[in-house]
Amino acid sequence: PHIWDDAMTPTEANAAAEVQPGETVDARVLRLFSGMKDGSLARTGLTKLDLAGCAIESLPDEIASCASLTFLSLGNNPLATLPETFGELKNLRVLFFLGCEFTEIPAVVGRLPKLYMLSFKANRLTKVAEGAISPSVCWLILSDNAIDTLPESLCKCVGMRKLLLAGNRLKGLPLGMRNLKELELIRLADNALTEIPAWLLTHDKLAWLALAANPVTDPWAVAARQSAAAESAVESLDALVPLVSWNSLQVPPGAKPLGKGASGEVFASAKGGVENGRAAVKVYTSGGKTSDGRPEDEMAVSILASTGGCDGIVKTLARFVYGRGSSDEAATGDDETQSNRKVAGNGDDQTQSNLKAVHADDETQSTKADGLVMEFLDPVVWKNLGNPPSFESVTRDTYDASTKRSFHEIVTLARCISDAGAALHAKGVHHGDLYAHNVLWRGTEIGNKMEPPQVPFAKLSDFGAAFFYEPRSEIGRDLERIEVRAFGILIQEALQMWDGFAVEHDGIKMLRMKTVVKYCLGDRNTRPSFAAIVMGLRSSLDEAKSVNRCIHNLCHYIESLNTGNTQRIAEMLDEHVQVFVYGDLFSTGSRATTLSCAADFAFGKKVSIASPRVVNCDAANGTVSIQVSVVATTPPNRRRTTSDVTYTYNTRTMKQIKHEISNVVVAETGGGQ
């Protein structure tokens, strides 16, 4: 047996606590427990201990003697209780119980004063008692349990930044959680939420949100599928891409994955089953769901995202299924369009290869789509832009210390990912995990070595946390503001790695880029839409100037409404301007609109606008559409009407050609509606 030496440094003790050459797991556990009981282990100042997967059924009371521990992993053990002395580990900061057998979190865990990160992922938890979570916790992982309510005491964790709750039975969240002002990431997929808590939608620091597979989002998913199918005149969303056979993909048994994530692994195919081209094939882990919901939701988002023609999104080419059918059937993939190199995610998720299972299932009879075939991005050329967050960074991606970005690369990154964000949110898709580690990147150095040379480029991947919402809805605007903050953080990190040379590229100067980041990270009510960001990052300023002119014109239009200047109003309207209310044509022609405005002024109506956002900019046809929230008050009872109005301009004539009115709410000052 190893004799613990009092002269050991903590680093030496940590190394000695690991499995030694020729040592069995049982022998190691016996050696460590003996050292706890006689006090020799404690005297070394041990700080890190990993006992995961050691078949430990109970811990000795003397574990409390290791008060110097800051990191303790006890995952994948048949543990269901802890000794009362466990609370004496006063310096413990990171504690893992992944895959154990707890049905509740022991109260003693709530008495660890310095606990920073806590995981009870994939246990048997049905409840979390009041006080079971230490107020010091900033990173909490309770995914994949059966929890239906959270304790009010969780609201005392005011430093909470990262909260993983996917795969439970939550119907709501404590209202007091709105006091978690530092919260930046929350995973709520695969629960029983019937509404999105209002405080989540208005949270200033929230940047990453997952809500798929909840009763509140399921109807939006159904509507999105039906709408996409109807627009393309196909029977279902799945029919937008072909169904191919697993055998046609030619993924050899035992192949090394290109990348892996919480929901599965990605392999290179020899042919791809689509136009005889090479492709990336996502194989899901078993269990019927991902770390943030269901594979079918992830696949649906991936297929829809690939239909918009945005080059900044990794494209889905086909679906495949297991077994043999009319076309030799297929295998399994993943909408984790992380088509090539996804590594780790948020939390302590672990994946393993399913390739053997795929080939074993090749004898089954199935026509259900199990996975996706995506465009192949050579891993020699395309790299993950960043690495997942560390214990220290919590919610922020990490980068190699030597990483530098030219201003050309920073501008390119911002354009590619804002293009992707605009394309997704135009379709009512919230990515939920907009991170550098989910961006595939071709940098200048590798691009210059290609034949012919290629410019820098970025592609957003991994739709594992994505979910649908109603496009252009109030909730949709709130959700987009959350994702815009994530984008701002991504570009802020890129600017921090600027190489210090060029400060201008293709018409974009450093000051403009920093201004974009400032607004993305600033007050949520003034955050731009992705469409506005795209406009602000155009190589030519002409279109950006057109948008600014339209907004300026709109402000003058509202001023004219409030002053009764009908002549000025008429000058701003196209002769054939159309007004739509809830999609139905209400009136045509500038005369009808001008007369309506004159009548409103006669009744004393006053109008104000807020939250302008660019929802469309079509340079080819010379149109810009700006959506605003309109508030109108009318005496004598000061009736208040709120609505959303989209004003479309002909940028060549600077006249309004269309008004689209929706979400009208009328209320008296007394509160009646």
XYZ file of C-alpha atoms in Angstrom:
673
model
C 0.000 0.000 0.000
C 1.105 3.551 -0.746
C 2.275 5.387 2.351
C 1.241 9.036 2.260
C 4.199 11.311 2.907
C 3.627 14.397 5.050
C 6.298 16.163 2.998
C 4.279 15.807 -0.212
C 3.091 18.907 -2.017
C -0.630 19.044 -2.909
C 0.321 18.474 -6.559
C 2.297 15.352 -5.648
C -0.562 14.136 -3.463
C -3.062 14.633 -6.296
C -0.888 12.511 -8.585
C -0.435 9.846 -5.922
C -4.221 9.642 -5.479
C -4.643 8.525 -9.080
C -4.498 4.891 -10.181
C -0.918 3.671 -9.885
C 0.729 1.228 -12.343
C -0.603 -2.292 -11.782
C -3.180 -1.122 -9.230
C -6.767 -2.358 -9.405
C -9.735 -0.070 -8.841
C -10.632 -1.849 -5.600
C -7.077 -1.612 -4.327
C -6.956 2.089 -5.085
C -10.231 2.766 -3.253
C -8.993 0.774 -0.254
C -5.720 2.732 -0.240
C -7.508 6.081 -0.356
C -10.133 5.201 2.240
C -7.418 3.895 4.557
C -5.567 7.182 4.176
C -8.757 9.053 5.067
C -9.338 6.959 8.169
C -5.829 7.254 9.610
C -5.468 10.929 8.661
C -2.387 10.438 6.503
C -4.183 11.492 3.324
C -5.423 14.719 4.901
C -1.915 15.727 5.962
C -0.781 15.862 2.328
C -3.028 18.817 1.498
C -4.732 16.859 -1.313
C -6.879 19.211 -3.462
C -8.233 17.009 -6.268
C -9.785 13.551 -6.085
C -11.514 11.674 -8.910
C -13.326 8.526 -7.746
C -15.760 8.240 -10.651
C -16.751 4.728 -11.693
C -15.232 2.943 -8.700
C -18.370 0.999 -7.595
C -18.466 2.949 -4.311
C -21.693 2.353 -2.400
C -20.908 4.579 0.584
C -18.276 7.027 1.756
C -16.457 6.820 5.079
C -17.184 9.482 7.677
C -13.479 10.278 7.622
C -13.747 11.825 4.154
C -14.275 14.996 6.160
C -10.594 14.876 7.120
C -9.714 15.872 3.533
C -10.760 19.451 4.196
C -8.260 20.759 1.651
C -10.196 19.206 -1.265
C -11.421 21.706 -3.869
C -12.434 19.173 -6.571
C -14.253 15.880 -5.987
C -15.808 13.619 -8.614
C -17.926 10.679 -7.439
C -19.873 10.116 -10.642
C -21.065 6.727 -11.918
C -21.087 5.126 -8.507
C -24.114 3.465 -6.809
C -24.232 6.237 -4.213
C -27.592 7.300 -2.769
C -26.569 8.925 0.530
C -23.723 10.955 2.006
C -22.320 10.965 5.553
C -23.222 13.974 7.713
C -19.528 14.754 7.994
C -19.454 15.551 4.266
C -20.416 19.119 5.121
C -17.011 19.655 6.702
C -15.359 19.844 3.269
C -15.311 23.612 3.622
C -13.009 24.287 0.660
C -14.829 22.147 -1.897
C -15.622 24.118 -5.071
C -16.408 21.481 -7.725
C -18.536 18.417 -6.934
C -19.795 15.776 -9.396
C -22.395 13.055 -8.816
C -23.093 12.278 -12.486
C -24.975 9.003 -12.961
C -25.375 8.083 -9.295
C -28.559 6.864 -7.589
C -29.679 9.800 -5.453
C -33.433 10.371 -5.228
C -32.892 13.690 -3.462
C -29.968 16.005 -2.910
C -28.621 15.385 0.609
C -29.117 18.399 2.869
C -25.444 18.297 3.785
C -24.551 19.482 0.252
C -26.283 22.773 1.002
C -23.838 23.375 3.838
C -20.723 23.507 1.651
C -19.862 27.228 1.877
C -17.520 27.517 -1.145
C -19.255 25.160 -3.564
C -19.131 26.700 -7.038
C -20.084 23.912 -9.456
C -22.456 21.059 -8.627
C -23.706 18.207 -10.819
C -26.412 15.656 -10.062
C -27.008 14.926 -13.740
C -28.739 11.623 -14.605
C -29.635 10.524 -11.089
C -33.104 9.635 -9.815
C -33.996 12.994 -8.329
C -37.711 13.691 -7.936
C -37.350 16.792 -5.808
C -34.848 19.321 -4.551
C -35.426 20.235 -0.937
C -35.234 23.771 0.396
C -31.662 24.596 1.343
C -30.140 21.646 -0.540
C -28.266 23.963 -2.913
C -25.585 26.133 -1.342
C -26.114 29.855 -2.083
C -22.518 29.953 -3.363
C -23.286 27.737 -6.391
C -22.795 29.470 -9.760
C -22.968 26.431 -12.087
C -25.678 23.853 -11.396
C -26.380 20.698 -13.419
C -29.617 18.836 -12.649
C -30.365 17.519 -16.151
C -31.999 14.144 -16.825
C -33.867 13.544 -13.599
C -37.588 13.653 -12.698
C -37.769 16.988 -10.874
C -41.150 18.742 -11.092
C -40.508 21.782 -8.882
C -37.518 23.795 -7.763
C -37.050 25.184 -4.245
C -37.454 28.879 -3.486
C -34.045 28.738 -1.819
C -32.488 28.389 -5.275
C -33.308 32.068 -5.709
C -30.617 32.837 -3.116
C -27.908 31.687 -5.522
C -27.488 35.263 -6.731
C -24.163 34.483 -8.413
C -25.708 31.758 -10.623
C -24.401 32.003 -14.187
C -25.144 28.585 -15.675
C -28.183 26.416 -14.942
C -28.798 23.088 -16.692
C -32.305 21.700 -16.081
C -33.118 19.817 -19.293
C -34.829 16.440 -19.165
C -37.002 16.924 -16.076
C -40.716 17.492 -15.386
C -40.697 21.185 -14.550
C -43.988 22.983 -15.148
C -42.646 26.357 -14.103
C -39.861 28.193 -12.310
C -39.939 30.083 -8.998
C -40.693 33.753 -9.633
C -37.844 34.670 -7.313
C -35.404 33.343 -9.897
C -35.728 36.714 -11.618
C -33.261 37.858 -8.945
C -30.556 35.689 -10.528
C -29.177 38.760 -12.285
C -25.907 37.080 -13.332
C -27.606 34.167 -15.136
C -26.269 33.847 -18.688
C -27.176 30.300 -19.720
C -30.186 28.147 -18.890
C -31.209 24.800 -20.401
C -34.917 23.982 -20.023
C -35.539 21.614 -22.936
C -37.589 18.445 -22.478
C -39.665 19.622 -19.528
C -43.372 20.380 -19.005
C -43.367 24.174 -19.345
C -46.694 25.549 -20.597
C -45.403 29.115 -20.817
C -42.060 30.874 -20.949
C -41.447 32.716 -17.677
C -41.687 36.449 -18.432
C -38.532 37.237 -16.464
C -36.506 34.971 -18.755
C -37.564 36.934 -21.832
C -36.570 40.261 -20.263
C -33.367 39.144 -18.534
C -30.522 41.549 -19.319
C -27.602 39.100 -19.180
C -29.180 35.929 -20.559
C -27.449 34.883 -23.797
C -28.022 31.125 -24.200
C -31.478 29.581 -23.811
C -32.825 26.125 -24.750
C -36.592 25.424 -24.677
C -37.299 22.621 -27.166
C -39.626 19.733 -26.326
C -41.920 21.661 -23.977
C -45.711 22.082 -24.303
C -45.157 25.815 -24.833
C -42.831 25.333 -27.833
C -44.307 22.170 -29.367
C -47.169 24.010 -31.162
C -44.632 26.398 -32.711
C -42.615 23.431 -33.927
C -45.702 21.881 -35.537
C -46.648 25.191 -37.178
C -43.106 25.699 -38.491
C -43.057 22.230 -40.021
C -46.432 22.754 -41.685
C -45.544 26.219 -42.957
C -42.232 25.093 -44.437
C -43.902 22.155 -46.146
C -46.695 24.318 -47.544
C -44.270 26.923 -48.889
C -42.323 24.232 -50.722
C -45.433 22.316 -51.816
C -44.294 19.081 -50.173
C -46.100 16.721 -47.855
C -43.864 17.344 -44.839
C -40.750 19.214 -43.725
C -38.746 15.993 -43.929
C -39.471 15.819 -47.654
C -37.391 18.937 -48.244
C -34.302 16.715 -48.327
C -33.988 13.207 -49.817
C -33.979 9.971 -47.846
C -30.894 7.863 -48.532
C -29.684 4.435 -47.517
C -27.168 3.727 -44.779
C -25.209 1.407 -47.041
C -24.845 4.140 -49.646
C -23.043 6.304 -47.097
C -20.175 3.823 -46.879
C -19.163 4.618 -43.307
C -16.847 1.748 -42.322
C -17.307 -0.039 -38.988
C -14.817 1.243 -36.447
C -14.376 4.590 -38.197
C -12.935 7.379 -36.086
C -15.441 10.216 -35.578
C -14.720 13.642 -36.989
C -16.210 15.095 -33.848
C -18.578 14.355 -31.000
C -21.067 16.106 -28.800
C -23.656 15.501 -26.123
C -26.147 14.025 -28.579
C -23.894 11.896 -30.738
C -20.942 11.619 -33.081
C -20.140 12.730 -36.625
C -18.431 10.471 -39.168
C -17.129 10.983 -42.685
C -18.878 9.059 -45.424
C -17.179 7.829 -48.569
C -19.974 8.894 -50.921
C -22.694 10.559 -48.903
C -25.617 9.028 -50.759
C -26.293 12.453 -52.290
C -24.944 13.192 -55.755
C -22.122 10.754 -55.047
C -20.358 13.354 -52.924
C -18.521 12.969 -49.635
C -20.548 14.016 -46.595
C -20.603 14.202 -42.807
C -22.962 11.774 -41.079
C -24.326 12.385 -37.582
C -25.019 9.291 -35.483
C -27.095 9.933 -32.373
C -26.391 8.363 -29.026
C -29.043 5.929 -27.877
C -31.876 6.933 -25.592
C -34.189 8.822 -27.918
C -33.212 12.311 -26.821
C -30.302 14.707 -26.806
C -28.946 16.798 -23.955
C -31.327 19.589 -24.987
C -34.420 17.805 -26.264
C -35.350 15.293 -28.942
C -33.424 14.297 -32.071
C -36.490 14.877 -34.250
C -36.653 18.536 -33.154
C -32.973 18.994 -33.818
C -33.284 17.404 -37.248
C -36.312 19.515 -38.177
C -34.470 22.739 -37.328
C -31.426 21.615 -39.277
C -33.460 20.824 -42.383
C -35.379 24.106 -42.224
C -32.215 26.129 -41.616
C -30.644 24.607 -44.711
C -33.441 25.743 -47.044
C -32.721 29.458 -46.901
C -29.538 29.465 -48.958
C -27.406 31.010 -46.198
C -23.759 30.063 -46.658
C -23.064 30.800 -42.999
C -24.973 27.674 -41.895
C -23.726 24.083 -42.219
C -26.126 22.537 -44.715
C -28.156 19.373 -44.349
C -28.189 17.348 -47.580
C -30.277 14.285 -46.729
C -31.785 12.028 -44.076
C -31.062 8.368 -43.483
C -32.590 5.429 -41.603
C -31.514 2.074 -40.200
C -32.216 -1.225 -41.888
C -33.266 -2.247 -45.367
C -36.125 -0.808 -47.317
C -36.993 0.216 -50.803
C -33.718 2.096 -51.159
C -31.558 -0.122 -48.949
C -32.534 2.060 -45.993
C -30.136 4.011 -43.822
C -28.572 4.895 -40.531
C -28.592 7.724 -38.142
C -27.359 11.251 -38.083
C -27.833 14.377 -36.156
C -29.156 17.761 -36.669
C -26.266 18.749 -34.585
C -25.166 20.271 -37.813
C -21.925 20.363 -36.007
C -21.305 18.356 -39.009
C -17.651 18.034 -38.493
C -15.964 18.642 -35.205
C -18.234 19.287 -32.263
C -16.517 18.697 -28.982
C -18.021 18.907 -25.487
C -20.937 21.119 -24.645
C -22.305 22.769 -21.566
C -22.319 20.421 -18.624
C -20.806 17.045 -17.870
C -22.383 15.174 -20.787
C -20.486 12.166 -22.070
C -20.856 10.448 -25.448
C -19.733 7.172 -26.899
C -19.576 5.750 -30.388
C -22.784 4.228 -31.751
C -21.293 2.999 -34.969
C -21.370 -0.649 -33.911
C -25.006 -0.297 -32.951
C -25.754 1.256 -36.320
C -24.287 -1.663 -38.206
C -25.938 -4.141 -35.839
C -29.298 -2.550 -36.573
C -28.707 -2.693 -40.300
C -30.844 -5.829 -40.459
C -33.941 -4.086 -39.115
C -36.921 -3.027 -41.179
C -37.450 0.709 -40.670
C -38.504 3.744 -42.638
C -38.258 6.265 -39.812
C -35.541 8.861 -40.340
C -32.882 8.457 -37.691
C -30.266 10.962 -38.712
C -28.851 13.487 -41.108
C -26.293 13.705 -43.883
C -24.545 17.069 -43.969
C -22.064 18.878 -46.169
C -18.529 17.640 -45.629
C -16.092 20.218 -44.309
C -12.563 18.846 -44.367
C -11.280 18.855 -40.749
C -7.829 19.694 -42.065
C -9.238 22.990 -43.322
C -12.188 23.681 -41.039
C -11.543 23.985 -37.308
C -13.670 24.829 -34.312
C -13.365 28.563 -33.789
C -13.008 28.037 -30.041
C -13.132 25.461 -27.273
C -16.028 24.880 -24.855
C -16.141 26.727 -21.523
C -13.845 25.544 -18.746
C -14.475 25.214 -15.006
C -13.000 28.682 -14.638
C -14.711 30.448 -17.563
C -18.159 28.879 -16.841
C -20.123 30.433 -19.721
C -17.311 31.748 -21.890
C -15.543 29.748 -24.564
C -11.818 29.220 -24.255
C -9.112 29.693 -26.871
C -5.537 28.630 -27.390
C -3.217 31.232 -25.907
C -1.539 31.766 -29.262
C -4.765 32.554 -31.135
C -4.747 35.837 -33.041
C -7.319 37.255 -35.454
C -6.753 39.799 -38.209
C -9.380 42.505 -38.585
C -10.264 40.935 -41.940
C -11.048 37.685 -40.098
C -13.060 39.449 -37.395
C -15.208 41.254 -39.967
C -15.710 38.014 -41.899
C -16.720 36.140 -38.748
C -19.215 38.831 -37.794
C -20.746 38.881 -41.270
C -21.056 35.109 -41.598
C -22.620 34.539 -38.178
C -24.926 37.571 -38.342
C -26.095 36.295 -41.740
C -26.816 32.942 -40.091
C -28.646 34.592 -37.195
C -30.779 36.680 -39.547
C -31.660 33.635 -41.667
C -32.643 31.566 -38.627
C -34.723 34.202 -36.866
C -36.502 35.125 -40.088
C -37.828 31.552 -39.997
C -38.616 31.640 -36.272
C -35.641 29.534 -35.184
C -33.678 30.246 -32.000
C -30.272 28.543 -32.120
C -29.765 28.515 -28.355
C -26.072 27.666 -28.393
C -24.412 30.407 -30.445
C -20.833 29.825 -29.330
C -17.390 29.826 -30.928
C -17.116 26.071 -30.304
C -20.181 25.667 -32.541
C -18.649 27.677 -35.366
C -16.552 25.939 -38.017
C -13.807 28.260 -39.178
C -11.492 28.476 -42.164
C -8.809 30.993 -41.273
C -6.549 33.070 -43.490
C -3.458 30.944 -42.931
C -4.990 27.668 -44.070
C -7.011 29.394 -46.812
C -3.873 30.823 -48.380
C -2.407 27.326 -48.664
C -5.360 26.016 -50.656
C -5.464 25.799 -54.435
C -6.942 28.120 -55.424
C -6.498 30.250 -52.278
C -9.645 30.713 -50.201
C -10.713 33.686 -48.096
C -11.637 33.292 -44.403
C -15.119 31.963 -43.751
C -17.317 30.770 -40.873
C -20.288 28.397 -40.651
C -22.657 28.064 -37.713
C -23.360 24.465 -36.738
C -24.964 22.325 -34.018
C -28.718 22.777 -33.639
C -28.947 20.566 -30.561
C -30.323 23.400 -28.417
C -32.472 25.033 -31.125
C -36.233 25.500 -30.960
C -39.002 27.145 -32.968
C -41.053 30.218 -32.150
C -43.712 32.247 -33.981
C -41.896 34.524 -36.454
C -42.249 38.289 -35.903
C -44.069 37.790 -32.605
C -43.374 39.769 -29.427
C -41.865 36.647 -27.861
C -39.795 36.215 -30.993
C -38.336 39.706 -30.632
C -37.415 38.983 -27.023
C -35.796 35.696 -27.984
C -33.813 37.337 -30.772
C -32.502 39.943 -28.328
C -31.185 37.108 -26.155
C -29.367 35.532 -29.088
C -28.007 38.881 -30.246
C -26.246 39.143 -26.879
C -24.597 35.764 -27.528
C -23.457 37.107 -30.899
C -22.056 40.202 -29.210
C -20.044 38.053 -26.815
C -18.690 36.000 -29.731
C -17.441 39.095 -31.571
C -16.174 40.674 -28.352
C -14.011 37.599 -27.807
C -12.733 37.841 -31.387
C -11.814 41.499 -30.887
C -9.876 40.548 -27.774
C -7.681 38.376 -30.022
C -7.111 41.105 -32.642
C -3.550 40.952 -33.962
C -3.080 44.703 -33.609
C -2.466 45.498 -37.266
C -5.177 46.564 -39.745
C -8.101 48.569 -38.339
C -10.245 48.610 -41.485
C -11.500 45.995 -43.916
C -13.855 46.286 -46.865
C -15.392 49.538 -45.689
C -15.761 48.459 -42.043
C -13.654 50.269 -39.447
C -12.738 49.138 -35.958
C -14.949 51.789 -34.365
C -18.031 50.461 -36.173
C -17.265 46.896 -35.099
C -16.861 47.960 -31.475
C -20.097 49.929 -31.717
C -21.956 46.848 -32.969
C -20.647 44.869 -29.983
C -21.591 47.691 -27.605
C -25.221 47.668 -28.744
C -25.420 43.859 -28.783
C -24.263 43.702 -25.173
C -26.094 46.800 -23.986
C -29.629 47.429 -22.800
C -31.869 44.735 -24.232
C -34.456 47.265 -25.426
C -31.948 48.886 -27.778
C -30.310 45.717 -29.085
C -30.433 45.508 -32.885
C -32.019 42.635 -34.766
C -29.746 40.316 -36.719
C -31.086 41.867 -39.912
C -29.968 45.291 -38.687
C -26.535 43.898 -37.777
C -26.212 42.431 -41.261
C -27.000 45.849 -42.684
C -24.477 47.524 -40.421
C -21.731 45.199 -41.615
C -22.244 45.648 -45.368
C -19.089 46.271 -47.361
C -20.845 49.185 -49.019
C -22.399 51.795 -46.803
C -25.092 52.547 -49.372
C -27.625 50.067 -48.021
C -26.894 50.964 -44.417
C -27.464 54.587 -45.348
C -30.759 53.625 -47.012
C -31.941 52.029 -43.784
C -30.962 55.088 -41.799
C -32.798 57.297 -44.282
C -35.928 55.155 -43.935
C -35.827 55.345 -40.133
C -35.276 59.103 -40.329
C -38.207 59.397 -42.756
C -40.410 57.313 -40.463
C -39.714 59.609 -37.520
C -40.816 62.588 -39.640
C -43.920 60.643 -40.697
C -44.919 60.099 -37.055
C -44.255 63.764 -36.331
C -46.538 64.699 -39.230
C -49.282 62.438 -37.856
C -49.125 64.199 -34.504
C -49.200 67.701 -36.060
C -51.900 66.962 -38.636
C -49.627 67.833 -41.561
C -51.588 65.913 -44.196
C -49.661 67.454 -47.065
C -46.394 66.138 -45.694
C -48.004 62.744 -45.026
C -49.199 62.500 -48.622
C -45.720 63.329 -49.893
C -44.271 60.417 -47.920
C -46.727 57.847 -49.270
C -46.532 56.042 -52.590
C -49.572 56.704 -54.774
C -50.537 53.023 -54.542
C -49.592 52.398 -50.889
C -51.365 49.363 -49.420
C -52.477 48.924 -45.809
C -52.888 45.398 -44.420
C -54.466 44.501 -41.067
C -53.663 41.009 -39.827
C -52.697 40.052 -43.375
C -55.927 41.265 -45.015
C -55.899 44.208 -47.418
C -57.618 47.129 -45.661
C -57.083 50.032 -48.064
C -55.203 51.038 -51.211
C -53.879 54.423 -52.267
C -52.322 57.429 -50.583
C -55.631 59.355 -50.502
C -57.367 56.755 -48.319
C -54.424 56.628 -45.895
C -54.106 60.421 -45.721
C -57.839 60.847 -44.984
C -57.590 58.247 -42.215
C -54.616 60.115 -40.681
C -56.544 63.420 -40.863
C -59.505 61.840 -39.048
C -57.228 60.506 -36.319
C -55.717 63.961 -35.805
C -59.192 65.503 -35.631
C -60.017 63.152 -32.750
C -56.827 64.191 -30.963
C -54.939 60.948 -31.423
C -51.233 61.079 -30.552
C -48.782 58.432 -31.733
C -45.360 57.280 -30.507
C -43.089 54.486 -31.734
C -40.471 52.277 -30.067
C -38.111 49.383 -30.795
C -37.528 49.924 -34.532
C -36.029 46.866 -36.193
C -35.143 46.073 -39.792
C -37.028 42.941 -40.813
C -36.069 42.986 -44.484
C -33.632 44.742 -46.766
C -33.856 43.804 -50.433
C -31.130 45.700 -52.264
C -32.025 44.171 -55.622
C -35.599 45.441 -55.514
C -34.799 48.574 -53.549
C -37.038 47.936 -50.531
C -36.543 48.174 -46.770
C -39.085 47.012 -44.169
C -38.966 48.424 -40.645
C -41.137 47.072 -37.848
C -42.000 49.308 -34.875
C -44.171 49.122 -31.790
C -46.811 51.846 -32.061
C -48.674 53.369 -29.110
C -51.645 55.647 -29.873
C -53.736 57.526 -27.299
C -57.103 59.154 -28.004
C -59.082 61.563 -25.739
C -61.403 62.097 -23.937
C -60.967 58.805 -22.039
C -57.386 58.513 -23.352
C -58.032 55.143 -24.929
C -54.683 53.476 -25.534
C -54.019 51.310 -28.577
C -50.817 49.360 -29.060
C -49.866 47.544 -32.235
C -46.976 46.318 -34.331
C -46.633 48.056 -37.688
C -44.206 47.180 -40.473
C -43.510 50.068 -42.854
C -42.017 49.082 -46.211
C -40.145 51.718 -48.218
C -39.135 52.042 -51.833
C -35.572 53.229 -51.223
C -35.319 54.798 -54.679
C -38.270 57.152 -54.139
C -38.132 57.112 -50.297
C -41.894 56.612 -50.205
C -43.871 54.140 -48.116
C -45.392 51.394 -50.270
C -46.922 49.136 -47.629
C -48.173 49.212 -44.002
C -48.722 45.888 -42.186
C -50.582 46.140 -38.875
C -50.818 43.314 -36.319
C -51.006 42.546 -32.577
C -53.551 45.329 -31.931
C -54.571 45.775 -28.287
C -57.072 48.468 -27.175
C -57.322 49.518 -23.520
C -59.033 52.319 -21.588
C -56.987 54.218 -19.015
C -59.007 52.529 -16.341
C -57.508 49.219 -17.388
C -60.401 47.687 -19.334
C -59.598 45.997 -22.633
